[in-house]
mmCIF file of C-alpha atoms in Angstrom:
data_model
loop_
_atom_site.group_PDB
_atom_site.id
_atom_site.type_symbol
_atom_site.label_atom_id
_atom_site.label_comp_id
_atom_site.label_asym_id
_atom_site.label_seq_id
_atom_site.Cartn_x
_atom_site.Cartn_y
_atom_site.Cartn_z
ATOM 1 C CA MET X 17 -57.878 -86.679 22.658
ATOM 2 C CA SER X 18 -58.206 -90.807 21.525
ATOM 3 C CA VAL X 19 -55.760 -93.122 23.323
ATOM 4 C CA THR X 20 -53.914 -94.209 20.160
ATOM 5 C CA GLY X 21 -53.631 -90.704 20.085
ATOM 6 C CA LEU X 22 -52.395 -90.721 23.438
ATOM 7 C CA LEU X 23 -49.859 -93.838 22.791
ATOM 8 C CA GLY X 24 -48.830 -92.331 19.094
ATOM 9 C CA PHE X 25 -47.673 -89.083 21.209
ATOM 10 C CA PHE X 26 -45.457 -91.332 23.850
ATOM 11 C CA ARG X 27 -43.664 -93.503 21.584
ATOM 12 C CA ARG X 28 -43.037 -90.657 19.422
ATOM 13 C CA SER X 29 -41.440 -89.014 21.750
ATOM 14 C CA PHE X 30 -39.572 -92.081 23.233
ATOM 15 C CA PHE X 31 -37.590 -92.789 20.147
ATOM 16 C CA HIS X 32 -37.113 -88.611 19.782
ATOM 17 C CA LEU X 33 -35.468 -88.939 23.364
ATOM 18 C CA GLU X 34 -33.096 -91.077 22.296
ATOM 19 C CA SER X 35 -32.508 -89.980 19.468
ATOM 20 C CA ARG X 36 -31.077 -87.447 21.172
ATOM 21 C CA ILE X 37 -29.061 -88.834 23.719
ATOM 22 C CA LEU X 38 -27.573 -91.471 21.047
ATOM 23 C CA GLN X 39 -26.712 -87.752 19.665
ATOM 24 C CA ALA X 40 -25.116 -86.037 22.633
ATOM 25 C CA ILE X 41 -23.122 -89.548 23.240
ATOM 26 C CA GLY X 42 -22.140 -89.498 19.440
ATOM 27 C CA PHE X 43 -23.514 -92.074 18.041
ATOM 28 C CA ASN X 44 -24.579 -90.277 14.928
ATOM 29 C CA SER X 45 -27.339 -92.124 13.907
ATOM 30 C CA ARG X 46 -27.329 -90.397 10.729
ATOM 31 C CA ALA X 47 -24.588 -93.470 9.253
ATOM 32 C CA VAL X 48 -25.872 -96.521 10.752
ATOM 33 C CA VAL X 49 -29.325 -95.804 9.299
ATOM 34 C CA PRO X 50 -29.368 -96.416 5.629
ATOM 35 C CA ALA X 51 -30.822 -93.821 4.323
ATOM 36 C CA LEU X 52 -32.710 -96.175 1.757
ATOM 37 C CA SER X 53 -33.045 -99.787 2.299
ATOM 38 C CA VAL X 54 -35.032 -101.191 -0.812
ATOM 39 C CA GLN X 55 -34.906 -104.836 -1.802
ATOM 40 C CA GLY X 56 -33.609 -106.205 -4.584
ATOM 41 C CA PRO X 57 -31.158 -104.794 -7.420
ATOM 42 C CA GLY X 58 -30.302 -101.210 -5.784
ATOM 43 C CA ILE X 59 -31.796 -97.836 -7.066
ATOM 44 C CA PHE X 60 -28.709 -96.314 -9.622
ATOM 45 C CA PRO X 61 -28.279 -92.699 -7.969
ATOM 46 C CA GLN X 62 -27.508 -95.009 -4.338
ATOM 47 C CA PRO X 63 -23.771 -96.274 -4.388
ATOM 48 C CA HIS X 64 -22.872 -93.045 -6.753
ATOM 49 C CA ARG X 65 -24.363 -90.935 -3.688
ATOM 50 C CA ASN X 66 -22.002 -93.160 -0.626
ATOM 51 C CA GLU X 67 -19.219 -92.978 -3.341
ATOM 52 C CA GLU X 68 -20.160 -88.998 -2.838
ATOM 53 C CA THR X 69 -20.358 -88.923 0.785
ATOM 54 C CA GLU X 70 -17.435 -91.350 1.243
ATOM 55 C CA GLU X 71 -15.677 -89.134 -0.485
ATOM 56 C CA HIS X 72 -15.902 -85.870 1.598
ATOM 57 C CA SER X 73 -15.307 -88.272 4.610
ATOM 58 C CA PHE X 74 -11.704 -89.304 3.510
ATOM 59 C CA LEU X 75 -11.587 -85.088 2.458
ATOM 60 C CA ASP X 76 -12.578 -84.710 6.295
ATOM 61 C CA ASN X 77 -9.675 -87.361 7.688
ATOM 62 C CA MET X 78 -7.227 -84.759 5.600
ATOM 63 C CA PHE X 79 -5.519 -87.508 4.203
ATOM 64 C CA TRP X 80 -3.584 -85.889 2.156
ATOM 65 C CA MET X 81 -0.184 -86.720 -0.696
ATOM 66 C CA ALA X 82 2.947 -84.968 -0.483
ATOM 67 C CA ALA X 83 3.600 -83.225 -3.878
ATOM 68 C CA PRO X 84 5.823 -80.563 -4.594
ATOM 69 C CA LYS X 85 4.658 -76.838 -4.253
ATOM 70 C CA LYS X 86 6.573 -74.493 -6.311
ATOM 71 C CA ARG X 87 9.747 -75.434 -9.043
ATOM 72 C CA ARG X 88 12.800 -75.390 -6.784
ATOM 73 C CA THR X 89 14.779 -72.833 -8.603
ATOM 74 C CA ILE X 90 17.924 -73.367 -10.467
ATOM 75 C CA GLU X 91 19.962 -71.727 -7.595
ATOM 76 C CA VAL X 92 18.543 -73.809 -5.050
ATOM 77 C CA ASN X 93 19.290 -76.807 -7.237
ATOM 78 C CA ARG X 94 23.235 -75.633 -7.366
ATOM 79 C CA CYS X 95 23.572 -74.996 -3.974
ATOM 80 C CA ARG X 96 21.882 -79.299 -2.905
ATOM 81 C CA ARG X 97 23.978 -80.190 -5.845
ATOM 82 C CA ARG X 98 27.195 -78.540 -5.437
ATOM 83 C CA ASN X 99 26.925 -79.246 -1.303
ATOM 84 C CA PRO X 100 30.620 -80.640 -0.016
ATOM 85 C CA HIS X 101 29.261 -83.746 1.146
ATOM 86 C CA LYS X 102 27.898 -84.347 -2.520
ATOM 87 C CA LEU X 103 31.401 -84.042 -3.792
ATOM 88 C CA ILE X 104 33.687 -86.713 -4.739
ATOM 89 C CA GLU X 105 36.317 -86.328 -1.707
ATOM 90 C CA ILE X 106 40.039 -85.951 -2.269
ATOM 91 C CA LYS X 107 42.125 -88.539 -1.453
ATOM 92 C CA THR X 108 45.094 -86.855 0.038
ATOM 93 C CA ASN X 109 47.097 -89.939 0.942
ATOM 94 C CA ILE X 110 48.752 -90.732 -2.448
ATOM 95 C CA GLU X 111 52.278 -90.618 -3.276
ATOM 96 C CA PRO X 112 54.957 -92.009 -5.362
ATOM 97 C CA CYS X 113 56.894 -95.222 -4.033
ATOM 98 C CA PRO X 114 60.465 -93.952 -3.123
ATOM 99 C CA GLU X 115 61.431 -97.432 -4.800
ATOM 100 C CA CYS X 116 60.064 -97.376 -8.640
ATOM 101 C CA GLY X 117 58.382 -93.581 -8.540
ATOM 102 C CA ASN X 118 54.835 -95.232 -8.942
ATOM 103 C CA LEU X 119 52.080 -93.477 -7.427
ATOM 104 C CA LYS X 120 50.675 -95.495 -3.849
ATOM 105 C CA GLN X 121 48.595 -95.049 -0.882
ATOM 106 C CA LYS X 122 50.269 -94.361 2.555
ATOM 107 C CA HIS X 123 49.068 -97.638 3.581
ATOM 108 C CA VAL X 124 48.796 -99.950 0.689
ATOM 109 C CA LEU X 125 52.585 -101.710 -0.755
ATOM 110 C CA CYS X 126 53.302 -99.925 -4.100
ATOM 111 C CA GLY X 127 50.704 -102.861 -7.040
ATOM 112 C CA PHE X 128 54.906 -102.349 -8.892
ATOM 113 C CA CYS X 129 56.869 -103.278 -6.040
ATOM 114 C CA TYR X 130 54.106 -105.956 -5.169
ATOM 115 C CA GLU X 131 53.983 -107.566 -8.398
ATOM 116 C CA LYS X 132 57.372 -107.631 -8.732
ATOM 117 C CA VAL X 133 57.928 -110.093 -5.809
ATOM 118 C CA ARG X 134 54.339 -111.480 -6.372
ATOM 119 C CA ARG X 135 56.238 -112.911 -9.522
ATOM 120 C CA GLU X 136 59.492 -113.878 -8.421
ATOM 121 C CA THR X 137 57.498 -115.829 -5.148
ATOM 122 C CA ALA X 138 55.212 -117.055 -7.595
ATOM 123 C CA ILE X 139 58.575 -118.779 -9.795
ATOM 124 C CA ILE X 140 60.275 -119.588 -6.337
ATOM 125 C CA ARG X 141 57.546 -121.792 -4.916
ATOM 126 C CA GLY X 142 57.153 -123.549 -8.919
ATOM 127 C CA GLN X 143 60.562 -124.898 -7.805
ATOM 128 C CA ILE X 144 59.472 -125.998 -4.132
ATOM 129 C CA GLN X 145 56.760 -127.980 -6.112
ATOM 130 C CA ALA X 146 58.880 -129.421 -8.422
ATOM 131 C CA GLN X 147 60.910 -130.088 -6.212
ATOM 132 C CA GLU X 148 59.089 -131.932 -3.497
ATOM 133 C CA GLY X 149 57.545 -133.790 -6.184
ATOM 134 C CA LYS X 150 54.000 -135.513 -5.163
ATOM 135 C CA PRO X 151 51.531 -133.670 -3.521
ATOM 136 C CA LEU X 152 51.557 -133.038 0.877
ATOM 137 C CA ASN X 153 54.981 -134.050 0.794
ATOM 138 C CA ASN X 154 56.534 -131.593 2.334
ATOM 139 C CA PRO X 155 59.457 -131.676 4.319
ATOM 140 C CA ALA X 156 60.022 -130.385 8.192
ATOM 141 C CA VAL X 157 62.999 -128.270 7.256
ATOM 142 C CA GLU X 158 63.664 -124.825 5.878
ATOM 143 C CA THR X 159 64.222 -123.482 2.868
ATOM 144 C CA VAL X 160 67.045 -121.448 1.676
ATOM 145 C CA VAL X 161 66.850 -119.341 -1.960
ATOM 146 C CA LEU X 162 70.676 -119.465 -3.445
ATOM 147 C CA TYR X 163 71.061 -117.403 -6.969
ATOM 148 C CA GLU X 164 73.660 -117.845 -9.531
ATOM 149 C CA GLY X 165 77.136 -117.984 -8.225
ATOM 150 C CA GLU X 166 75.950 -118.499 -4.591
ATOM 151 C CA LYS X 167 76.747 -120.642 -2.197
ATOM 152 C CA PRO X 168 75.018 -122.508 0.991
ATOM 153 C CA ALA X 169 76.950 -120.580 4.160
ATOM 154 C CA ALA X 170 77.706 -122.011 7.317
ATOM 155 C CA THR X 171 74.257 -121.475 8.817
ATOM 156 C CA ASP X 172 72.081 -122.880 5.510
ATOM 157 C CA ALA X 173 73.343 -126.527 7.293
ATOM 158 C CA GLY X 174 70.435 -129.019 7.425
ATOM 159 C CA LYS X 175 68.118 -126.690 4.983
ATOM 160 C CA ARG X 176 66.339 -127.162 1.120
ATOM 161 C CA ILE X 177 67.946 -125.634 -0.683
ATOM 162 C CA VAL X 178 66.331 -123.722 -3.882
ATOM 163 C CA GLU X 179 68.508 -122.887 -6.663
ATOM 164 C CA ARG X 180 67.599 -119.949 -8.969
ATOM 165 C CA LYS X 181 69.110 -119.721 -12.445
ATOM 166 C CA ARG X 182 69.511 -116.139 -12.270
ATOM 167 C CA GLN X 183 70.679 -113.119 -11.129
ATOM 168 C CA ARG X 184 70.617 -111.691 -7.609
ATOM 169 C CA PRO X 185 67.497 -109.624 -7.447
ATOM 170 C CA SER X 186 68.618 -105.535 -5.358
ATOM 171 C CA TRP X 187 65.849 -105.986 -3.689
ATOM 172 C CA PHE X 188 66.244 -109.808 -2.985
ATOM 173 C CA THR X 189 68.602 -108.331 0.448
ATOM 174 C CA GLN X 190 70.101 -111.671 1.853
ATOM 175 C CA TYR X 191 69.820 -109.974 5.292
ATOM 176 C CA MET G 20 9.539 -99.644 17.799
ATOM 177 C CA ARG G 21 10.754 -103.480 17.478
ATOM 178 C CA LEU G 22 12.616 -104.537 20.192
ATOM 179 C CA THR G 23 14.539 -107.020 18.653
ATOM 180 C CA LEU G 24 16.760 -103.861 16.554
ATOM 181 C CA PRO G 25 19.141 -103.067 19.235
ATOM 182 C CA ALA G 26 19.784 -106.891 18.441
ATOM 183 C CA LEU G 27 20.403 -106.180 14.828
ATOM 184 C CA ILE G 28 22.774 -103.306 15.357
ATOM 185 C CA ALA G 29 26.410 -103.681 15.705
ATOM 186 C CA HIS G 30 27.826 -100.690 16.401
ATOM 187 C CA GLY G 31 31.384 -101.396 18.539
ATOM 188 C CA ARG G 32 30.737 -105.475 18.714
ATOM 189 C CA TYR G 33 34.058 -107.521 18.155
ATOM 190 C CA GLY G 34 33.119 -110.165 16.021
ATOM 191 C CA ARG G 35 32.953 -111.186 12.358
ATOM 192 C CA ARG G 36 30.960 -112.763 9.863
ATOM 193 C CA MET G 37 31.873 -114.758 7.243
ATOM 194 C CA GLY G 38 30.753 -117.824 5.041
ATOM 195 C CA LEU G 39 27.656 -119.082 5.952
ATOM 196 C CA GLY G 40 27.604 -119.044 9.726
ATOM 197 C CA PRO G 41 29.977 -119.806 12.553
ATOM 198 C CA GLU G 42 31.327 -123.288 11.157
ATOM 199 C CA SER G 43 31.792 -122.811 7.696
ATOM 200 C CA ARG G 44 33.917 -119.406 9.501
ATOM 201 C CA ILE G 45 36.263 -121.579 11.588
ATOM 202 C CA ASN G 46 36.541 -124.323 8.066
ATOM 203 C CA MET G 47 37.190 -121.625 5.914
ATOM 204 C CA LEU G 48 40.491 -119.880 7.916
ATOM 205 C CA ARG G 49 41.068 -123.167 8.913
ATOM 206 C CA ASN G 50 41.713 -123.535 5.272
ATOM 207 C CA ILE G 51 44.065 -119.888 5.222
ATOM 208 C CA LEU G 52 45.888 -121.143 8.079
ATOM 209 C CA THR G 53 46.775 -124.917 6.519
ATOM 210 C CA GLY G 54 47.463 -122.773 3.172
ATOM 211 C CA LEU G 55 49.815 -120.091 5.049
ATOM 212 C CA VAL G 56 51.697 -122.749 7.218
ATOM 213 C CA ARG G 57 52.539 -124.554 3.943
ATOM 214 C CA HIS G 58 53.108 -121.645 1.821
ATOM 215 C CA GLU G 59 54.335 -119.276 4.694
ATOM 216 C CA ARG G 60 52.565 -116.303 2.444
ATOM 217 C CA ILE G 61 49.723 -116.054 1.291
ATOM 218 C CA GLU G 62 47.003 -113.296 -0.464
ATOM 219 C CA THR G 63 43.175 -113.503 1.168
ATOM 220 C CA THR G 64 40.974 -110.299 1.596
ATOM 221 C CA TRP G 65 42.389 -107.945 4.417
ATOM 222 C CA ALA G 66 39.268 -109.243 6.730
ATOM 223 C CA ARG G 67 40.026 -112.929 6.235
ATOM 224 C CA ALA G 68 43.966 -112.061 6.922
ATOM 225 C CA ASP G 69 42.703 -110.692 10.211
ATOM 226 C CA GLU G 70 41.234 -113.285 11.126
ATOM 227 C CA VAL G 71 43.489 -115.406 10.649
ATOM 228 C CA ARG G 72 46.038 -113.879 11.894
ATOM 229 C CA ILE G 73 44.493 -114.353 15.790
ATOM 230 C CA TYR G 74 44.371 -118.479 15.402
ATOM 231 C CA ALA G 75 48.265 -118.673 13.409
ATOM 232 C CA GLU G 76 48.733 -116.823 16.934
ATOM 233 C CA LYS G 77 47.351 -119.149 18.956
ATOM 234 C CA LEU G 78 48.433 -122.452 17.553
ATOM 235 C CA ILE G 79 52.350 -121.440 17.739
ATOM 236 C CA GLY G 80 51.349 -120.812 21.301
ATOM 237 C CA TYR G 81 50.118 -123.471 21.452
ATOM 238 C CA ALA G 82 52.572 -125.746 19.402
ATOM 239 C CA LYS G 83 55.607 -123.998 21.756
ATOM 240 C CA LYS G 84 54.589 -126.384 24.262
ATOM 241 C CA GLY G 85 56.225 -128.646 22.565
ATOM 242 C CA ASP G 86 55.192 -132.032 20.091
ATOM 243 C CA THR G 87 54.467 -133.850 23.477
ATOM 244 C CA ASP G 88 51.693 -131.852 24.871
ATOM 245 C CA GLU G 89 48.056 -133.360 24.298
ATOM 246 C CA LYS G 90 46.831 -130.348 24.392
ATOM 247 C CA ALA G 91 49.252 -128.813 21.532
ATOM 248 C CA MET G 92 48.913 -131.853 19.463
ATOM 249 C CA LYS G 93 45.274 -131.772 19.546
ATOM 250 C CA MET G 94 45.161 -127.807 18.321
ATOM 251 C CA ALA G 95 47.741 -128.974 15.274
ATOM 252 C CA SER G 96 45.816 -131.955 14.000
ATOM 253 C CA PHE G 97 42.377 -129.967 14.440
ATOM 254 C CA TRP G 98 43.350 -126.511 12.692
ATOM 255 C CA LEU G 99 45.890 -128.474 10.077
ATOM 256 C CA THR G 100 43.935 -129.686 7.808
ATOM 257 C CA GLU G 101 47.308 -131.746 5.846
ATOM 258 C CA LYS G 102 49.097 -133.793 7.915
ATOM 259 C CA ASP G 103 52.639 -133.564 6.547
ATOM 260 C CA LEU G 104 52.749 -129.473 8.269
ATOM 261 C CA VAL G 105 51.967 -130.964 11.976
ATOM 262 C CA HIS G 106 55.507 -131.817 11.309
ATOM 263 C CA LYS G 107 57.037 -128.907 10.038
ATOM 264 C CA LEU G 108 54.773 -126.853 12.439
ATOM 265 C CA PHE G 109 56.693 -128.488 15.128
ATOM 266 C CA LYS G 110 59.498 -128.958 14.782
ATOM 267 C CA VAL G 111 60.523 -125.509 11.793
ATOM 268 C CA LEU G 112 58.217 -122.749 12.722
ATOM 269 C CA VAL G 113 58.649 -122.986 16.139
ATOM 270 C CA PRO G 114 62.258 -122.352 16.434
ATOM 271 C CA ARG G 115 62.121 -120.070 13.773
ATOM 272 C CA LEU G 116 59.588 -118.316 16.136
ATOM 273 C CA GLY G 117 59.663 -119.459 19.322
ATOM 274 C CA SER G 118 62.388 -117.058 20.931
ATOM 275 C CA GLU G 119 59.412 -113.925 19.900
ATOM 276 C CA GLN G 120 56.415 -113.661 22.388
ATOM 277 C CA HIS G 121 53.614 -112.576 19.673
ATOM 278 C CA GLY G 122 54.169 -111.290 16.780
ATOM 279 C CA TYR G 123 54.585 -114.617 14.328
ATOM 280 C CA THR G 124 52.800 -112.531 11.480
ATOM 281 C CA ARG G 125 52.133 -109.705 9.491
ATOM 282 C CA VAL G 126 49.538 -108.476 7.689
ATOM 283 C CA PHE G 127 50.068 -105.739 4.124
ATOM 284 C CA GLN G 128 47.044 -104.024 2.577
ATOM 285 C CA ILE G 129 47.953 -104.678 -1.426
ATOM 286 C CA PRO G 130 45.870 -102.721 -4.596
ATOM 287 C CA ASN G 131 42.379 -103.710 -4.387
ATOM 288 C CA ARG G 132 41.752 -107.157 -6.224
ATOM 289 C CA ASP G 133 41.137 -106.825 -10.648
ATOM 290 C CA SER G 134 37.877 -109.046 -10.575
ATOM 291 C CA LEU G 135 35.155 -107.216 -9.973
ATOM 292 C CA ASP G 136 34.518 -106.795 -6.333
ATOM 293 C CA ARG G 137 37.487 -105.186 -6.101
ATOM 294 C CA ALA G 138 37.639 -106.768 -2.758
ATOM 295 C CA LYS G 139 40.460 -104.888 -0.539
ATOM 296 C CA MET G 140 43.373 -107.590 -0.060
ATOM 297 C CA ALA G 141 46.275 -107.815 2.222
ATOM 298 C CA VAL G 142 48.929 -110.588 2.503
ATOM 299 C CA LEU G 143 50.401 -112.722 5.229
ATOM 300 C CA GLU G 144 52.995 -113.782 5.484
ATOM 301 C CA LEU G 145 55.179 -115.443 8.526
ATOM 302 C CA ARG G 146 57.926 -114.139 9.825
ATOM 303 C CA GLY G 147 61.388 -115.600 8.912
ATOM 304 C CA ASN G 148 60.323 -116.588 5.760
ATOM 305 C CA PRO G 149 62.505 -117.901 2.490
ATOM 306 C CA PHE G 150 60.544 -115.721 -0.014
ATOM 307 C CA PRO G 151 61.906 -111.988 -0.818
ATOM 308 C CA PRO G 152 61.016 -109.518 1.470
ATOM 309 C CA LEU G 153 57.940 -107.015 0.882
ATOM 310 C CA VAL G 154 58.870 -103.805 2.204
ATOM 311 C CA THR G 155 62.460 -102.784 1.908
ATOM 312 C CA ARG G 156 64.199 -100.358 4.471
ATOM 313 C CA GLN G 157 65.834 -97.206 2.594
ATOM 314 C CA PRO G 158 68.998 -97.248 3.503
ATOM 315 C CA ASP G 159 69.516 -93.133 4.924
ATOM 316 C CA SER G 160 71.274 -91.680 2.043
ATOM 317 C CA ASN G 161 72.440 -88.737 4.152
ATOM 318 C CA GLY G 162 75.141 -91.005 5.754
ATOM 319 C CA THR G 163 76.990 -91.387 1.822
ATOM 320 C CA LEU G 164 80.462 -89.968 1.421
ATOM 321 C CA LEU G 165 79.170 -87.733 -0.849
ATOM 322 C CA ASN G 166 75.863 -86.420 0.630
ATOM 323 C CA GLN G 167 78.497 -85.717 3.982
ATOM 324 C CA LEU G 168 80.727 -83.848 2.098
ATOM 325 C CA LEU G 169 78.028 -81.785 0.362
ATOM 326 C CA CYS G 170 76.184 -81.035 3.812
ATOM 327 C CA GLY G 171 79.923 -80.062 5.610
ATOM 328 C CA TYR G 172 79.959 -77.532 2.499
ATOM 329 C CA ARG G 173 76.664 -75.923 2.548
ATOM 330 C CA GLN G 174 77.535 -75.055 6.427
ATOM 331 C CA GLU G 175 80.860 -73.318 5.307
ATOM 332 C CA VAL G 176 79.032 -71.600 3.199
ATOM 333 C CA THR G 177 76.163 -70.511 5.376
ATOM 334 C CA ARG G 178 79.100 -69.767 8.272
ATOM 335 C CA SER G 179 81.535 -67.550 5.300
ATOM 336 C CA ARG G 180 78.027 -65.582 4.114
ATOM 337 C CA ALA G 181 77.248 -65.070 8.184
ATOM 338 C CA ALA G 182 80.964 -63.662 8.879
ATOM 339 C CA GLY G 183 80.655 -61.693 5.637
ATOM 340 C CA GLY G 184 77.590 -60.033 6.423
ATOM 341 C CA ASP G 185 78.638 -59.165 10.026
#
């Protein structure tokens, strides 16, 4: 038995013990230490081997993407497409307007009747604008609209009179 | 989980957001309110009409204190951008609406706007305006002479049938 041999034995056993301890901890030295260390340009198979090892660990890490397993049958598709929550809701709040007979929603004014009133209001407003002459000339008095053949009543004493050259429409009641 | 998530969810919160921010919202509502006081009937989006209603009623509430009251005058001069309407508010609207405690304005929903946005529109008007009414109550046709006579005839027929059946 030589001294160098004995020293070498102790050295090797120490390293072996170290690697066993590291393995026990979980620190895989095989992954950390490069398999082949070469100076200069690497040998061609090496990156390929690294890729392969990486891919194996890729699979090991269970990183899957979702994909359908089976074709959805037409029966299943029909069930999904025709489910009541996907169909258009039927409105039960539509009714005919009692005045004109056009359809209207219960909580909304009739479009036809409102349009009539809107046009008349616009004409009256045009007359008011013509009477005022210039902008920002609003007098601080009430306004009353009189149609053909109507005279101002006693209550319309100090009011501004807007005259409309037509017969009073039936839906514009005076009270 | 973001801790700011509840701050972004607005469930159950009251105030609406309009325009570019709170100041923009107040300016927009001020313009609409001025238009309402001038024209007494205006057409806007339903949300804006709903908001302006609150401010219109408060403004008239303040104006009822009279034009000598400093606070009322300040409010009127802030909210009405056209100064001839301040006179109209104190001299016309307050005598007209002063007898009621609330409900000076009315909002009706009208069919959606014709343009691409199909916005929910409403017409906002002051009570007692000189324009044609938006809702006309149908007179009860049961009270007319003809209908009463027909009603009586129907009752007589059923009575005679019941008597004849016995």
